[in-house]
Coordinates of C-alpha atoms and ligand atoms in Angstrom, one line a residue:
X140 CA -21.2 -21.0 -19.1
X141 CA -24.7 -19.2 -18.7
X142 CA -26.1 -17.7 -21.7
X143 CA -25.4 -14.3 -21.1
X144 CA -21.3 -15.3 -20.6
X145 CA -21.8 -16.8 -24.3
X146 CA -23.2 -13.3 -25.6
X147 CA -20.4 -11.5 -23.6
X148 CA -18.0 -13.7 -25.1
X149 CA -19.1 -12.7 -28.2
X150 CA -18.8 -8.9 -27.4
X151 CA -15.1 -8.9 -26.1
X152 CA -13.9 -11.9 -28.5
X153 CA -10.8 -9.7 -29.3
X154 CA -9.4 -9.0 -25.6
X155 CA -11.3 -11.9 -24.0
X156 CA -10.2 -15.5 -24.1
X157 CA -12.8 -17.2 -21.8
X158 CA -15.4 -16.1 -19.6
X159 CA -13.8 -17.3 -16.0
X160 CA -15.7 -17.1 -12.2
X161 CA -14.2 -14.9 -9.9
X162 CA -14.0 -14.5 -6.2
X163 CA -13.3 -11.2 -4.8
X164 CA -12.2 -11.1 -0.9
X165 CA -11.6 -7.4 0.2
X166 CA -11.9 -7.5 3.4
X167 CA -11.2 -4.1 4.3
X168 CA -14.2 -1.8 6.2
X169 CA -13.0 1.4 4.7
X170 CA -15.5 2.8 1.7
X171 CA -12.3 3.9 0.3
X172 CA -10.7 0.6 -0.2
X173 CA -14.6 -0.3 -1.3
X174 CA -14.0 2.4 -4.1
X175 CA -11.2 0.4 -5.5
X176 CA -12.8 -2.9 -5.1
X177 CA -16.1 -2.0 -6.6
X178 CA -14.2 -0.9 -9.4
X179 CA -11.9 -3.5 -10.6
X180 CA -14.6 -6.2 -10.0
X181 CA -17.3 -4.5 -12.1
X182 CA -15.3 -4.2 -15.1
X183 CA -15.0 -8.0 -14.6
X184 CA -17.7 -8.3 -14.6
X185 CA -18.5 -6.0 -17.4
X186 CA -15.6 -8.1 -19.3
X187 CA -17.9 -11.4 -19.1
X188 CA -16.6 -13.0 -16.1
X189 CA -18.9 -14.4 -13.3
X190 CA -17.6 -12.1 -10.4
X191 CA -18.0 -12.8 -6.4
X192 CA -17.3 -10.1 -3.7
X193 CA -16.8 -10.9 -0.2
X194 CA -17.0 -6.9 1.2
X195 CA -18.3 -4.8 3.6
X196 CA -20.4 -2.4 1.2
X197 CA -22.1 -3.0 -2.0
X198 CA -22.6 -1.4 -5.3
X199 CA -25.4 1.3 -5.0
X200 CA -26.9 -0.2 -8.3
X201 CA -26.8 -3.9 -9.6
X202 CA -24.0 -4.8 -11.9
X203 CA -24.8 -8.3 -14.3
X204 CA -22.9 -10.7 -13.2
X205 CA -21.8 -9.3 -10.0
X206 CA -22.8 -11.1 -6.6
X207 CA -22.2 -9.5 -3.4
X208 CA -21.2 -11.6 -0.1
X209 CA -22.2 -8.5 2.2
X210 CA -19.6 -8.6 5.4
X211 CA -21.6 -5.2 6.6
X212 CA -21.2 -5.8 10.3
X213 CA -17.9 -5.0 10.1
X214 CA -18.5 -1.4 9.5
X215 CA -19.9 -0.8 12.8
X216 CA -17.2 -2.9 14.1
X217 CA -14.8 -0.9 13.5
X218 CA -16.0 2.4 14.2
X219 CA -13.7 4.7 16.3
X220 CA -12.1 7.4 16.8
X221 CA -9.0 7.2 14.6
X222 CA -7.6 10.8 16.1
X223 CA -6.1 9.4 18.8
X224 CA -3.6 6.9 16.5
X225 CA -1.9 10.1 15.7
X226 CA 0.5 10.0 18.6
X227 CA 1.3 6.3 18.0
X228 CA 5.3 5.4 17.6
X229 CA 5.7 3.2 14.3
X230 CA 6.0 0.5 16.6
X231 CA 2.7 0.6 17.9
X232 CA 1.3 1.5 15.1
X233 CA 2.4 -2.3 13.0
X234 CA 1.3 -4.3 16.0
X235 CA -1.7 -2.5 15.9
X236 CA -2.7 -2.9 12.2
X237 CA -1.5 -6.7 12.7
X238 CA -3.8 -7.2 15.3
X239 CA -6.8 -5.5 13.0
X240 CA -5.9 -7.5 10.6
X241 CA -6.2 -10.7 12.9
X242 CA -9.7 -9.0 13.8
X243 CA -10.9 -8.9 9.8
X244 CA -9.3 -12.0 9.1
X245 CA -11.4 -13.8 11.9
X246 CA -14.3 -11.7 11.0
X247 CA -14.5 -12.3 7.7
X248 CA -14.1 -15.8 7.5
X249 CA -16.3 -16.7 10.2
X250 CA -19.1 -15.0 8.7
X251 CA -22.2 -17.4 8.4
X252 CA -22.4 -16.4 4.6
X253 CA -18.9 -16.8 4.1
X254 CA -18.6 -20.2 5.8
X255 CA -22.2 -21.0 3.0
X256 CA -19.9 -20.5 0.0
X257 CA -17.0 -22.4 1.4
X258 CA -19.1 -25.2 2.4
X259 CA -20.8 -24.8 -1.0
X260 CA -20.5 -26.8 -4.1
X261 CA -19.2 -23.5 -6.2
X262 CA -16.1 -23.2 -8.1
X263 CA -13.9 -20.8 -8.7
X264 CA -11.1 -20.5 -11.5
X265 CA -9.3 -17.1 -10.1
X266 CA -8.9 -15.1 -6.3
X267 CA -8.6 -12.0 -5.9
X268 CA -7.7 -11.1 -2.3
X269 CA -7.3 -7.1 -1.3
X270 CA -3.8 -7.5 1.1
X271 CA -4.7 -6.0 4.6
X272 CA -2.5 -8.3 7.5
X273 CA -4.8 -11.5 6.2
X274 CA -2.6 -13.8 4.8
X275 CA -5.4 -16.7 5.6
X276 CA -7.6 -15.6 3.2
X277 CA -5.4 -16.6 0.5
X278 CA -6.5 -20.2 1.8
X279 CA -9.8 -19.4 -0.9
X280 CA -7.2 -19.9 -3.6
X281 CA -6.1 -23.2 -2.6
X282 CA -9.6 -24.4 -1.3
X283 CA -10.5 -24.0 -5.1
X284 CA -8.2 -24.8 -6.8
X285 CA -8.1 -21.5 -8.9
X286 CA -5.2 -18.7 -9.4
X287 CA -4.4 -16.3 -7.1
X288 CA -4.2 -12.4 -7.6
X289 CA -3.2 -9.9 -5.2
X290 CA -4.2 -6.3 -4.3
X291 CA -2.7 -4.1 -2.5
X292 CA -4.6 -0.4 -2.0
X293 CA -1.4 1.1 -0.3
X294 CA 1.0 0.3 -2.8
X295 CA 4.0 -1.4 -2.3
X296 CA 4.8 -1.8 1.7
X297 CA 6.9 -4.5 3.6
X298 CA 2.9 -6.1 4.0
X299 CA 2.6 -7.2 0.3
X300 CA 6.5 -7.0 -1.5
X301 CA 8.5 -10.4 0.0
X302 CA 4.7 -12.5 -0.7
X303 CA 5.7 -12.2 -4.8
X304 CA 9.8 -12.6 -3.8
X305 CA 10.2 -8.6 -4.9
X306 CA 13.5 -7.1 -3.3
X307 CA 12.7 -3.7 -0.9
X308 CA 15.8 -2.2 -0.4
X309 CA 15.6 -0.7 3.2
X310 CA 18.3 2.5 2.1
X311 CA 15.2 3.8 -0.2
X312 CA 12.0 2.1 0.7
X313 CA 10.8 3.6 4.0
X314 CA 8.3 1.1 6.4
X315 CA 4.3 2.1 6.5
X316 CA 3.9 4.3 9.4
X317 CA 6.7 6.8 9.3
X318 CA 7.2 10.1 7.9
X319 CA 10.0 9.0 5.3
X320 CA 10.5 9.5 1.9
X321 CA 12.2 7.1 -0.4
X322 CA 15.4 9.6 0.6
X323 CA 16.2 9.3 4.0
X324 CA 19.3 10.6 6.5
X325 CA 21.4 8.2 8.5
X326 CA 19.0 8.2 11.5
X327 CA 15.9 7.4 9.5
X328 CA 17.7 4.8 7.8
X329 CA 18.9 3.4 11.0
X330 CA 15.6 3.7 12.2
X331 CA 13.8 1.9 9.0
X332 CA 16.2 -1.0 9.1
X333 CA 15.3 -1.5 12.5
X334 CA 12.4 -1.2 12.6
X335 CA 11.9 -3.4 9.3
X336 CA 13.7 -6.1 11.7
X337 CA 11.4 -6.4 14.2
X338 CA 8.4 -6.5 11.7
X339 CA 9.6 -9.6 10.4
X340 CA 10.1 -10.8 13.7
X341 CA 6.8 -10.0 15.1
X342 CA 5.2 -10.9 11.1
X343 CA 7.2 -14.3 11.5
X344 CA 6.5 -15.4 15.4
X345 CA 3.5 -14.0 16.5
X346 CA 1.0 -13.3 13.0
X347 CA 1.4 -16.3 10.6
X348 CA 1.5 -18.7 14.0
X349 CA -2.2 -17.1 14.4
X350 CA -3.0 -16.9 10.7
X351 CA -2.1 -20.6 10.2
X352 CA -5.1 -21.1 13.5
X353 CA -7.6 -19.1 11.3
X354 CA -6.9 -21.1 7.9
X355 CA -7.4 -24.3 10.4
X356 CA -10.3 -23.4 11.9
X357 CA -12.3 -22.0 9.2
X358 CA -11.2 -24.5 6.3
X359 CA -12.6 -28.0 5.7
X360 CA -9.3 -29.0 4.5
X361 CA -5.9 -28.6 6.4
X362 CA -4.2 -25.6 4.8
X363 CA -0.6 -25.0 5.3
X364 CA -0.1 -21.2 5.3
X365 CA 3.9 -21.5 3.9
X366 CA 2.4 -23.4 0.8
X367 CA -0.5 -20.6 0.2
X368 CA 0.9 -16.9 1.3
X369 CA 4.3 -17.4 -1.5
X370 CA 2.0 -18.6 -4.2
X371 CA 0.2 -15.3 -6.2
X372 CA 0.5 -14.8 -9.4
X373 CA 0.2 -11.5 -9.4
X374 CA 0.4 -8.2 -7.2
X375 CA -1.4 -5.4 -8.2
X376 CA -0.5 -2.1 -6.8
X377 CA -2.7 1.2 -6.4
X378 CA 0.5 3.1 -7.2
X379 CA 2.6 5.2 -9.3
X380 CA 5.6 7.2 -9.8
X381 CA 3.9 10.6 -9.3
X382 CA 1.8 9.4 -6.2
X383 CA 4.4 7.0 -4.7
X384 CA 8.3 6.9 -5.4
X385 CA 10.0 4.5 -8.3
X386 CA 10.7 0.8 -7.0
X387 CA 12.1 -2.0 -8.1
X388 CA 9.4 -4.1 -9.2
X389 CA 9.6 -8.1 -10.3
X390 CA 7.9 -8.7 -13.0
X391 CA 5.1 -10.4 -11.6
X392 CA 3.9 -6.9 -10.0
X393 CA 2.0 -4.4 -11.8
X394 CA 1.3 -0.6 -10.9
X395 CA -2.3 0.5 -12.0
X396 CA -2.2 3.8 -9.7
X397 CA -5.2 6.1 -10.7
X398 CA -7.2 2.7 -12.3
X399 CA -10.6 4.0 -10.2
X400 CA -10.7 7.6 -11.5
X401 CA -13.4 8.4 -13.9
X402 CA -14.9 11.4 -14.1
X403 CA -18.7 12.2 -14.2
X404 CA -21.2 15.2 -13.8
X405 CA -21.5 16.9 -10.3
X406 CA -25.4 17.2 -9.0
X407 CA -26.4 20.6 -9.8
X408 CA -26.3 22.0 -6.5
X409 CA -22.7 21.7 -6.2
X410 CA -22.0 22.5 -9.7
X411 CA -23.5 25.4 -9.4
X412 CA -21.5 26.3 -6.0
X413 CA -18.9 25.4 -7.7
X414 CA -19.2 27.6 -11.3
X415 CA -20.4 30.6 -8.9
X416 CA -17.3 30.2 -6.7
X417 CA -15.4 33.2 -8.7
X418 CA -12.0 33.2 -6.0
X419 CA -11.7 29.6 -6.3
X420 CA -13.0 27.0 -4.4
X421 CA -11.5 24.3 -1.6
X422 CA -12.2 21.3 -0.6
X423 CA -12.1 20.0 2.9
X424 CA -12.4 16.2 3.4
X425 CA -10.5 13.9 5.7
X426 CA -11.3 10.8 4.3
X427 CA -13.9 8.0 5.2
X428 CA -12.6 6.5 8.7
X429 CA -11.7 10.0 9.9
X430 CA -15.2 11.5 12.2
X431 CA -15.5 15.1 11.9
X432 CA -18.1 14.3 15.6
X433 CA -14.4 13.1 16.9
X434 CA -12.7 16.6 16.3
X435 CA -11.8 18.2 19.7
X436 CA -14.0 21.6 20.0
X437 CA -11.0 24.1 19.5
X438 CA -9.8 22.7 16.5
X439 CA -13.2 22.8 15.2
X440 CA -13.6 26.2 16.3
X441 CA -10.3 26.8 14.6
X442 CA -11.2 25.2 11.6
X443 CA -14.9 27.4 10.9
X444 CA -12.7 30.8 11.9
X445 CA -9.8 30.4 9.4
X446 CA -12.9 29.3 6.6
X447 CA -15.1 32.6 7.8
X448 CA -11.7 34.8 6.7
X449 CA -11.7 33.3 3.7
X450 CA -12.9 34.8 0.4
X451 CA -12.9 31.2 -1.5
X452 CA -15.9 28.9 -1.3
X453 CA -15.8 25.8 0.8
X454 CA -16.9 22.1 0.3
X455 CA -16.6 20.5 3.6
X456 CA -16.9 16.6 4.2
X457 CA -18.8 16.6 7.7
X458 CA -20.4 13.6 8.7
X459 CA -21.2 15.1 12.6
X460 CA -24.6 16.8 13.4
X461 CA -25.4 20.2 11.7
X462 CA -22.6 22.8 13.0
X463 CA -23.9 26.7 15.0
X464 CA -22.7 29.6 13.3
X465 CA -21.6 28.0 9.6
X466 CA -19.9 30.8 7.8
X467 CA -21.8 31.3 4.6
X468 CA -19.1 30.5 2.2
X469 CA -19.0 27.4 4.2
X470 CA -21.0 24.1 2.3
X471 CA -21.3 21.4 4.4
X472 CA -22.4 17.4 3.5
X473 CA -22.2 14.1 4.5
X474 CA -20.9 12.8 1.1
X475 CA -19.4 14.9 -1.5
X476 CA -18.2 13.4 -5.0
X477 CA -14.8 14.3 -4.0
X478 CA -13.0 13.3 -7.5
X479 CA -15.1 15.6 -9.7
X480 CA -15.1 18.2 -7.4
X481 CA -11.1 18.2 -7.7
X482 CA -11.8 18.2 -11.5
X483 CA -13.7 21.4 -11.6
X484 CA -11.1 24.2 -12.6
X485 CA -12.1 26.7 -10.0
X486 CA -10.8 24.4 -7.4
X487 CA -7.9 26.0 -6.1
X488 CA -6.7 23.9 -2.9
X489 CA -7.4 20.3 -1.1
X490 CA -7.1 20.3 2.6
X491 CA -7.2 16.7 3.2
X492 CA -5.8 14.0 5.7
X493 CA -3.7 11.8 2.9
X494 CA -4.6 9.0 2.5
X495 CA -3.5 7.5 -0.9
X496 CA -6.9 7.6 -2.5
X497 CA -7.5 11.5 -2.1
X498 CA -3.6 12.1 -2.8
X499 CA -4.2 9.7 -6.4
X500 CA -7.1 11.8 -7.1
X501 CA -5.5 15.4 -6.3
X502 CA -2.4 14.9 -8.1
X503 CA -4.4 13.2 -11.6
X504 CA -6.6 16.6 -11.3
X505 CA -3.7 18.9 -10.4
X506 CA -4.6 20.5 -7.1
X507 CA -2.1 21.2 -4.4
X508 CA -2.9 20.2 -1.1
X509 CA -3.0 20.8 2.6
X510 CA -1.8 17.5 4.2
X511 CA -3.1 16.6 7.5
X512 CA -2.0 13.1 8.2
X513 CA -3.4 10.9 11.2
X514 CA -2.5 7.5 11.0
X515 CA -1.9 4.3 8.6
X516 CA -0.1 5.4 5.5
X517 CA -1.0 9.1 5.6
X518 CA 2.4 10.7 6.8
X519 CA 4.2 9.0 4.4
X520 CA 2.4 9.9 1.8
X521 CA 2.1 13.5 3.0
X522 CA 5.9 13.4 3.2
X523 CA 6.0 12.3 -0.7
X524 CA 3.8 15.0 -1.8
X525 CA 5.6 17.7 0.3
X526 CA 9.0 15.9 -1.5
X527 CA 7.3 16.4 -4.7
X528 CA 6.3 19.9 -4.0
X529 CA 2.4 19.6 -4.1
X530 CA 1.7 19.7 -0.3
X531 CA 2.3 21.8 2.9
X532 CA 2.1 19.4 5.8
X533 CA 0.2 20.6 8.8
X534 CA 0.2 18.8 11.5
X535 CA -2.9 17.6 13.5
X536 CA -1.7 17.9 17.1
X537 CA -1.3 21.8 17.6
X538 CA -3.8 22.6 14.5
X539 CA -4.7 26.3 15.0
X540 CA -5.9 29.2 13.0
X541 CA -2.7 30.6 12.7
X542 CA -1.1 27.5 11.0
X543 CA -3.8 26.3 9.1
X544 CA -4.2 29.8 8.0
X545 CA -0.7 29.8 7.0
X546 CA -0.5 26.5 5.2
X547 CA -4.0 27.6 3.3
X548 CA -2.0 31.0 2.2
X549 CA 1.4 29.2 1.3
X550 CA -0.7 26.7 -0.9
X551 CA -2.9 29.5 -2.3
X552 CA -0.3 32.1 -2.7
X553 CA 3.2 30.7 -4.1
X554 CA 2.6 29.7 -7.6
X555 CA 5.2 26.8 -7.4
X556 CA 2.6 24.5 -6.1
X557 CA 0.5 24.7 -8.5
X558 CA 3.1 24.2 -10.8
X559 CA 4.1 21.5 -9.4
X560 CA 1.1 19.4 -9.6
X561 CA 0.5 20.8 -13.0
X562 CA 3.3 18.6 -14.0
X563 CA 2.6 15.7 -11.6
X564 CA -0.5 15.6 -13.0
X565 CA 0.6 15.8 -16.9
X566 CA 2.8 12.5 -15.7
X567 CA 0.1 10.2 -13.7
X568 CA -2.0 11.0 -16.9
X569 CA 0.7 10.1 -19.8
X570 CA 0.1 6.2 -19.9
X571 CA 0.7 3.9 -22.9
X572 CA -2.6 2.0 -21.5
X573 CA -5.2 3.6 -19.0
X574 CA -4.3 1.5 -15.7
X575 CA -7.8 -0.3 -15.8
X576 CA -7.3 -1.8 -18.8
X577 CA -4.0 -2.9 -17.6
X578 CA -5.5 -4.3 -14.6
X579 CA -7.9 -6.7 -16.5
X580 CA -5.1 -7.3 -18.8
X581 CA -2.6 -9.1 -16.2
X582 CA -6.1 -10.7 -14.7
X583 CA -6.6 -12.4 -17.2
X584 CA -3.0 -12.9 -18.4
X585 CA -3.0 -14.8 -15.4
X586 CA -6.2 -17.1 -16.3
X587 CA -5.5 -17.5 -19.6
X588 CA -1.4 -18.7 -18.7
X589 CA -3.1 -20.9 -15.9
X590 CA -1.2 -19.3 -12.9
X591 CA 1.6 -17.5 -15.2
X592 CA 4.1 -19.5 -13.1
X593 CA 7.0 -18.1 -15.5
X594 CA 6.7 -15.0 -13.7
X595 CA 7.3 -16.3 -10.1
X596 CA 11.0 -15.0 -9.1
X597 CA 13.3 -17.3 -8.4
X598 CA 14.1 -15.8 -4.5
X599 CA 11.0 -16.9 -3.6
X600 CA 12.6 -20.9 -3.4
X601 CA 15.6 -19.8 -1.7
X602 CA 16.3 -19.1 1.9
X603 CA 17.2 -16.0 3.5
X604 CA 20.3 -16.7 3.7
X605 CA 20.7 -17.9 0.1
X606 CA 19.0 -14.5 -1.1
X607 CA 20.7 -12.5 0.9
X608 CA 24.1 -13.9 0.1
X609 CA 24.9 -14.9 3.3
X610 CA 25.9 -18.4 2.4
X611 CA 28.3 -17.3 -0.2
X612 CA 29.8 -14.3 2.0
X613 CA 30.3 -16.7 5.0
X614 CA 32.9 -18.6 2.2
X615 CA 34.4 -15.6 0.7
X616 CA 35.3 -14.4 4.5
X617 CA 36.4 -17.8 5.6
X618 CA 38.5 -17.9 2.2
X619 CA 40.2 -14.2 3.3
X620 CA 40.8 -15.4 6.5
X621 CA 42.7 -18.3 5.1
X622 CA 44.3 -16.1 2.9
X623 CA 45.9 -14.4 5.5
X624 CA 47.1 -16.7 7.9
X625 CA 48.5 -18.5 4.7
X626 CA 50.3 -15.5 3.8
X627 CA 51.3 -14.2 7.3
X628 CA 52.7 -18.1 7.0
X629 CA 54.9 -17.5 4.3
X630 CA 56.3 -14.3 5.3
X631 CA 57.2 -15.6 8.3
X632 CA 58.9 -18.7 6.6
X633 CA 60.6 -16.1 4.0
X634 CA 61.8 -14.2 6.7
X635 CA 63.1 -16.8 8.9
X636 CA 64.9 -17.9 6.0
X637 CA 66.4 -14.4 5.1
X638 CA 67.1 -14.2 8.4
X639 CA 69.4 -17.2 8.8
X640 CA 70.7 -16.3 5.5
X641 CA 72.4 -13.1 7.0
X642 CA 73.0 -15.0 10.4
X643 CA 75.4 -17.6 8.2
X644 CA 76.5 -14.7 5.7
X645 CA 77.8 -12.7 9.0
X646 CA 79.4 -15.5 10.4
X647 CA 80.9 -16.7 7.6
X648 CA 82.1 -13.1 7.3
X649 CA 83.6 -13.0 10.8
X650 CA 85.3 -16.1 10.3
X651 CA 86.7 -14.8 7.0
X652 CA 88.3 -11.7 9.0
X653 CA 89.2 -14.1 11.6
X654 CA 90.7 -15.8 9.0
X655 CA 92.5 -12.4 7.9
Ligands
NAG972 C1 -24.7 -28.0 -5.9 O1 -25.1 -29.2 -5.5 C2 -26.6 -29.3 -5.4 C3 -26.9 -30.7 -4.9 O2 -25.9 -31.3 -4.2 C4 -27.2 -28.9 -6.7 O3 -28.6 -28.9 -6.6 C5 -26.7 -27.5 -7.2 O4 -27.2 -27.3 -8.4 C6 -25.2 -27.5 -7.2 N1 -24.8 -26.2 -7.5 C7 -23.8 -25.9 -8.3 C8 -23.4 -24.5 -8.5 O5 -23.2 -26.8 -9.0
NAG973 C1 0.2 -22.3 -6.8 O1 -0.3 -21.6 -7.9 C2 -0.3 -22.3 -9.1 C3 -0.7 -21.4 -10.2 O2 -1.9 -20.7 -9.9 C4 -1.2 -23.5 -8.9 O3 -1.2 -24.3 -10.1 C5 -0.8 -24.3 -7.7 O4 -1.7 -25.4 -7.4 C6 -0.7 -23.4 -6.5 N1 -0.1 -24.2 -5.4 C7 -0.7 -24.3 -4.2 C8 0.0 -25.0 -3.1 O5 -1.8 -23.7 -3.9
NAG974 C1 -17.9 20.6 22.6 O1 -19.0 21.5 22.4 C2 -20.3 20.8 22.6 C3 -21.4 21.8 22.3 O2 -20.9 23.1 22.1 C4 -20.4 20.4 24.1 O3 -21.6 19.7 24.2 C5 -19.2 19.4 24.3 O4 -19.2 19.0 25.7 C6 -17.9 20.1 24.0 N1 -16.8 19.1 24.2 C7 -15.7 19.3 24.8 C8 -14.7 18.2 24.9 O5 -15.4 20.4 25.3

């Protein structure tokens, strides 16, 4: 414990029991899944504990007691044009992500400063591993000896649920990569179930076999991937109610939706844009992986000629090279702070691609949105929001200026939606604890109960046939069938005997008339 830990301790005596190190693996290259990282692990660190990140960014400013493992090649990596997943069948689209996650798993842990701390004489009392199809990582748990924590930035999916033993019933909780809702028809239940199936198969025979390689390769010590992946102590979702759908939840799971939103001042030049915007203002931003240089022309084109009808102002996330014949209402920018501009109140609208980050941050600031969803999580989430009636779904492939029009118009025009996220808003908002504090809460819960092992449900030790039953419906099916033949038996036996009754009843009565 380093002097400054001691003075920390001193600070946050009341909430804090000891000052703990901390390893951070979020593997993910998105800047959006960065967002959440950066900010769980800096109030961590802010909280006293000696915090490690293994990421692809790093904080824009240094944070005391935070270290940075920079895993920036990956970035470049994985640089491509993520239009053309919008076509993908749900299929496709699992095998896919398995196989990225392969790709950052491998990555990752082959990285020559990743392999230094491994091989390194540091210890660690807690892991933290962001869940993204790289269930080897969690081999940094056991290779220290500390607690594991997981983090999932998607919520609760069939990636992160069965690892803490948490029930997903397929009737109401829809697989990542369709269009579902936690209510679904026949078909789409069909479908789900299905399609769960085969995730599980593909999960069971084709990704852990290759996961288990990784952890043997990159690992001094042989790691057995059964004994790590069932062993976290915790699962922390980025969801909630308003953003997501209600779940069952075991208790070792904990929903801190919303945890990264704080608001601060806008630079002056979009303040300003903002405050002058007198018809309201919208913002335009399809996330961090989506390219605006990867639009096709005519949707572009599209795009700039429904903005030039408009009387609102526009803030528009472009990341391509400048664009010819900007309308002037039109602002354009590489980065924009998109939470705060949601929080200013003459922003009327949020056309935006989905993703769970910019739907967390719409709904806490009550803005109805424009969903158009490309790939990953996006149409599902789309589909919540256009369940809860904050959204108008538009979708990508046929995007012209007479449907974006419309959706902008239906948004803009009938009040309902932003009634709607009025009250969604009032809801993500009314918590007994703001969800960062609840986040460093179970943390260190879990250090402080080393491992919290009285939370770890029970179906976790059981096999799938145990859990599901099976065993115990295999007996109670066998025990009908004997029922039946048992009784089927005895009628037959009463009946014979009733029968012969009559047979020696008639005779005898023939032979009494004989008699007669
Ligand atoms: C690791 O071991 C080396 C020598 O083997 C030592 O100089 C160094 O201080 C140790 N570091 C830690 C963090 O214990
Ligand atoms: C499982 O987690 C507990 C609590 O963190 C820990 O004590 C135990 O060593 C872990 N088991 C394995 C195999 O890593
Ligand atoms: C789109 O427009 C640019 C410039 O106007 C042109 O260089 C490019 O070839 C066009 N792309 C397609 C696919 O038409």
């Amino acid at each position: 414990m380093n002097a400054l830990c001691y003075v920390s301790l001193l600070l946050w005596a009341i909430s804090l029991t000891q000052c703990s190190r901390i390893l951070g693996v979020f593997p993910s290259s998105g800047y959006s899944q960065f967002i959440l990282c950066e900010k769980l692990m800096a109030e961590l660190a802010r909280r006293g504990h000696e915090v490690t990140v293994i990421s692809a960014y790093k904080p824009k400013e240094d944070i005391t007691n935070y270290k940075t493992i920079l895993t920036d090649g990956l970035v470049k990596e994985t640089e491509e044009n993520m239009f053309l997943l919008e076509d993908i069948t749900a299929l496709n689209s699992i095998v896919f992500f398995y196989k990225f996650g392969l790709f950052l798993t491998e990555y990752i842990l082959s990285h020559q400063e990743v392999q230094g701390v491994i091989h390194s004489n540091e210890t660690f009392d807690l892991v933290i591993v962001e869940q993204f199809g790289n269930e080897a990582h969690m081999g940094f748990s056991r290779h220290f000896g500390a607690h594991l924590i997981l983090f999932s930035s998607i919520g609760l999916t069939e990636w992160n649920s069965h690892l803490v033993g948490n029930t997903r019933l397929l009737s109401n909780e829809p697989i990542l990569f369709t269009p579902y809702t936690n209510r679904m028809s026949f078909f789409q239940r069909l479908h789900n179930t299905i399609i769960n199936i085969l995730d599980t198969l593909y999960k069971h025979l084709f990704v852990f076999p290759q996961q288990q390689e990784l952890l043997t390769k990159y690992f001094p010590n042989k790691i057995h991937l059964d004994e790590i992946i069932y062993n976290a102590s915790l699962l922390l979702l980025n969801s909630h109610p308003s953003t997501n759908h209600p779940s069952f939840l075991t208790s070792s799971i904990v929903e801190i939706g919303g945890f990264h939103i704080t608001s601060k001042s806008l630079p002056g030049d979009i303040q300003k844009s903002l405050d002058e915007a007198k018809d309201g203002a919208i913002l335009f931003s399809m996330g961090s992986n989506l390219k605006m240089s990867h639009l096709p022309n005519h949707t572009l084109n599209a795009i700039l000629n429904v903005f030039s009808k408009l009387k609102h102002r526009v803030l528009w996330k472009f990341d391509g090279s400048s664009i010819q014949s900007k309308p002037n209402n039109v602002l354009i920018s590489k980065w924009l702070p998109q939470s705060d501009i949601l929080a200013h109140p003459n922003t009327v609208a949020f056309v935006t691609h989905g993703g769970l980050l910019s739907t967390t941050e719409a709904v806490f600031y009550g803005v109805p949105m424009v969903g158009i969803p490309i790939f990953g999580d996006q149409k599902m989430n789309v589909a919540r929001s256009v369940q809860k009636g904050i959204a108008v779904y538009l979708p990508f492939k046929g995007l012209s200026e007479v449907t974006l029009y419309g959706a902008i118009s239906e948004i803009l025009n009938n009040p309902k939606y932003k009634q709607n996220s009025k009250r969604y808003s009032d809801i993500l908002r009314d918590r007994p604890v703001k969800p960062l504090d609840l986040a460093t809460y179970w943390i260190e819960y879990v250090i402080k109960h080393g491992g919290a092992s009285h939370l770890r449900n029970a179906s976790l030790d059981l096999n799938w046939f145990q859990l599901y039953l099976l065993d115990v419906v295999g007996v109670l099916a066998l025990l009908v069938v004997v029922l039946y033949f048992f009784i089927k038996l005895l009628c037959v036996k009463i009946y014979v005997i009733l029968k012969n009754n009559t047979k020696n009843k008639s005779s005898k009565d023939r032979a009494t008339k004989k008699r007669n």
